[in-house]
XYZ file of C-alpha atoms in Angstrom:
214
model
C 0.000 0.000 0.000
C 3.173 2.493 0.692
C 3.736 2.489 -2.860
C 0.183 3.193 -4.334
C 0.554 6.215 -1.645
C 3.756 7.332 -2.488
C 2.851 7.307 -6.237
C -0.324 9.690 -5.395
C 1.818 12.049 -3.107
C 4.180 12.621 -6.044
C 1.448 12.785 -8.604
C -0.123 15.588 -5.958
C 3.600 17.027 -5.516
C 3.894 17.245 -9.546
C 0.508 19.538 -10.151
C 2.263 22.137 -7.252
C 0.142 20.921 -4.235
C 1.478 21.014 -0.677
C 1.098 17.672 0.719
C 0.728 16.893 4.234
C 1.028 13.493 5.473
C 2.454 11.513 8.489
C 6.178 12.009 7.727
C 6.204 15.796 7.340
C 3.006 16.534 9.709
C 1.070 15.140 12.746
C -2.118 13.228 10.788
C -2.687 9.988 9.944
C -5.773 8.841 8.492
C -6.589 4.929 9.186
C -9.270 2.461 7.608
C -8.661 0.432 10.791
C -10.225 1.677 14.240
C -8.542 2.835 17.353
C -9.234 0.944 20.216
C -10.927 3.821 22.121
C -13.091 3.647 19.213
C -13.177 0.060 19.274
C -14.634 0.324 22.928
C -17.231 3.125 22.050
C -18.297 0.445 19.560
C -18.848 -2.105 22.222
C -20.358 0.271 24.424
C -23.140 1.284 22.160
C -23.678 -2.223 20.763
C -23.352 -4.535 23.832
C -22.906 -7.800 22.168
C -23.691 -10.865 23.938
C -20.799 -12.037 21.946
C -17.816 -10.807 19.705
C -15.529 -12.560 17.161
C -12.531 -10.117 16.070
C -12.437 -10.777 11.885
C -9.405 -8.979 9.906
C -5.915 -8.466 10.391
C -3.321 -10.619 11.455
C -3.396 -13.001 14.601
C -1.939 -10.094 16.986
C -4.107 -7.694 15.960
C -7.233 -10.399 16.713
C -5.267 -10.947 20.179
C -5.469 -6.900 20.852
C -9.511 -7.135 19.613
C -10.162 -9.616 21.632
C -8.542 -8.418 24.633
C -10.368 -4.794 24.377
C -13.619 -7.286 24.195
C -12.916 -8.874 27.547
C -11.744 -6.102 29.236
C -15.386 -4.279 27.989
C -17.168 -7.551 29.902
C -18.439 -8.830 26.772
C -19.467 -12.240 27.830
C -18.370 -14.081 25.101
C -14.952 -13.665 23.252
C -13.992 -16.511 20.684
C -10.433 -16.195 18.713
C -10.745 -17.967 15.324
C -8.253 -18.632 12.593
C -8.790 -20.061 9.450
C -10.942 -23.441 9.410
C -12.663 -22.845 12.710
C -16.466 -22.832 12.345
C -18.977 -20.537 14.574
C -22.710 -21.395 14.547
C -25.105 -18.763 15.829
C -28.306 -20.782 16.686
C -30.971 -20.750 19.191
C -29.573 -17.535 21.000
C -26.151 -19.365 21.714
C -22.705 -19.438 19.510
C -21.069 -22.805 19.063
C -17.040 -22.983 18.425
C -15.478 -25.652 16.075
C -11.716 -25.593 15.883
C -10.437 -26.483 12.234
C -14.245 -27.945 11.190
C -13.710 -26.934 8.175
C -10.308 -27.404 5.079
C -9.100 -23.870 4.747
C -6.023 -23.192 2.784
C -4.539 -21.323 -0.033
C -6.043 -20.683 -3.252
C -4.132 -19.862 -6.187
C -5.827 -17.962 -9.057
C -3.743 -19.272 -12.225
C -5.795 -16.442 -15.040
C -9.082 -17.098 -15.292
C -8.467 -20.235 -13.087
C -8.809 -21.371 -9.716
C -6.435 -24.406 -9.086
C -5.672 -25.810 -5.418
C -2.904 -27.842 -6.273
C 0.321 -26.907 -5.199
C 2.171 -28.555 -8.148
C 2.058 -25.847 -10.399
C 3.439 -23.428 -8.415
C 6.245 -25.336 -7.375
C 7.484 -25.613 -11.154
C 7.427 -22.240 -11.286
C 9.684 -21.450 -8.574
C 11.570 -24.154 -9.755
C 11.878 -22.248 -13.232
C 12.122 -18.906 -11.723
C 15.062 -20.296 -9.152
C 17.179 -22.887 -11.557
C 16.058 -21.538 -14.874
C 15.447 -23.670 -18.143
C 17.495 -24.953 -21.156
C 15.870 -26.447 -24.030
C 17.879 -29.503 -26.065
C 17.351 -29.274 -29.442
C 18.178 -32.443 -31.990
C 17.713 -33.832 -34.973
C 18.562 -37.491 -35.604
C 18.229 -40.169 -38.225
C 15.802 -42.852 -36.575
C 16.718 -45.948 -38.085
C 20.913 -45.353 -37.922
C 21.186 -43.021 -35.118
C 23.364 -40.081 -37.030
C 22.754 -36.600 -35.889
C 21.019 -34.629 -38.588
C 20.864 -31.716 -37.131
C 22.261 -29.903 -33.391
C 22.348 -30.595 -30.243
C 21.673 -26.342 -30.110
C 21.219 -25.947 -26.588
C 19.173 -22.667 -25.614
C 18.986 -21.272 -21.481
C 16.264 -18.872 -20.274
C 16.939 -17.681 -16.704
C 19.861 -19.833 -16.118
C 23.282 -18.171 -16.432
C 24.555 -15.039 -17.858
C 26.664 -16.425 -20.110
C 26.806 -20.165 -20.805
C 28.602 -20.955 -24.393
C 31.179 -23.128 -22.623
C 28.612 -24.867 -20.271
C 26.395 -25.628 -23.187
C 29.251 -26.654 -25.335
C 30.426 -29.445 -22.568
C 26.726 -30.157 -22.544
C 26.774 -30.689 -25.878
C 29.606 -33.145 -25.791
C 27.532 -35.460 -23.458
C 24.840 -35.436 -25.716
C 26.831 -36.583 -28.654
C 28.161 -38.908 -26.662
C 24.862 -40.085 -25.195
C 23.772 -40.713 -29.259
C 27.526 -42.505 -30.451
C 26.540 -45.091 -27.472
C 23.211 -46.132 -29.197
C 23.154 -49.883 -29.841
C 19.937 -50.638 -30.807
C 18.068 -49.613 -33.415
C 15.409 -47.931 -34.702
C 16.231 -45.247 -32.248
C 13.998 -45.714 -28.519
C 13.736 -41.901 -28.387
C 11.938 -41.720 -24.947
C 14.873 -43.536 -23.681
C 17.420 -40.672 -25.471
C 15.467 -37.999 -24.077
C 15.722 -39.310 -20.460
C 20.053 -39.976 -21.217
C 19.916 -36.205 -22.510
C 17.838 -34.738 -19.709
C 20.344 -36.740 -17.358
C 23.866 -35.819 -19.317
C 22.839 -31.960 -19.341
C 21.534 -31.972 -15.900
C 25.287 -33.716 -14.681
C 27.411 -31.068 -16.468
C 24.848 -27.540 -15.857
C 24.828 -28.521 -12.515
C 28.779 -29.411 -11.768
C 29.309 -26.298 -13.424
C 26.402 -23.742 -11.638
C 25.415 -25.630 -8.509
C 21.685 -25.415 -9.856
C 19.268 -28.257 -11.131
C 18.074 -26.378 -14.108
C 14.836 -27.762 -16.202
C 15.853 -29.739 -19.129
C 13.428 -30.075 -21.678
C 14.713 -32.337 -24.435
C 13.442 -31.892 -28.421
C 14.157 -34.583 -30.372
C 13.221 -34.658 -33.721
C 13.269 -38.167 -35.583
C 13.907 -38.042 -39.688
């Protein structure tokens, strides 16, 4: 939120206005309440019961606290997964009744599993090369590559890749039987490059090997 402010308070500053705010004066203006006004609250309302909602746990702590010392005669602290059930004039507690977790909104999609997201770091932390190659099914000769292309994995590989490289020739020149099992030569290319990137960086990069069959 400091920066949506800050951006507004130079806009403001821009157009010639004087700003005033709590660095340079003695204001603040909150969306949260104080706890005087948290008490007037109570005072006026006299709740049989109170649940503090919003914020983090300390700040439901202080609520809740205010609500005691007010004599409110029934104070419950929830987190996430606890159930309350107002019936009959009385409030039931459930601790964790309920699944309660995070939901991640992938787009226009809602997806719960944590799978995705742990690719991602994984690509965002280790980066990704891609292993390009084109080979002769039936007598195992390289046609075309390996051409080994990184995204978000080193500033500079040439050499790395070219060592990588090497293994993946090598990985083809040790083909015995043919036609070509290419599932099998894309999980010896995924290994070989994986060996040498990470000797070299100290990070497990994503290999994604292309092989092309002619």
């Amino acid at each position: 939120n400091e920066t949506k402010v800050s951006r507004v308070i130079n806009g403001l500053l821009r157009r010639g206005a004087k700003v005033f705010h709590g660095n340079n004066a003695n204001v603040h203006v909150s969306g949260h309440a104080a706890a005087e006004e948290l008490k007037t609250f109570i005072n006026v309302v006299r709740p049989q019961a109170l649940v503090p909602v919003h914020g983090e746990f300390r700040h439901l702590s202080a609520h809740a606290a205010i609500a005691r010392a007010m004599s409110v005669p029934e104070v419950v602290l929830c987190e996430d997964g606890d159930r309350i059930t107002l019936e009959g004039g009385e409030l039931r507690y459930e601790h964790r009744a309920v699944s309660a977790g995070h939901v991640y909104v992938d787009g226009l999609e809602i997806d719960d599993s944590r799978g995705k997201i742990r690719d991602r770091r994984h690509l965002a932390d280790d980066g990704v090369i891609i292993v390009t190659l084109v080979l002769d099914g039936q007598t195992g000769e390289i046609v075309q590559g390996p051409d080994l292309n990184g995204h978000g994995f080193m500033v500079d590989p040439s050499e790395v890749f070219k060592s990588a490289a090497d293994a993946v020739r090598r990985d083809v020149a040790a083909i015995e039987e043919f036609p070509v099992d290419f599932e099998a030569l894309r999980r010896h290319v995924k290994t070989s490059v994986n060996r040498i990137t990470r000797k070299a960086t100290g990070r497990k990069a994503v290999v994604i090997p292309v092989i092309l069959e002619v």
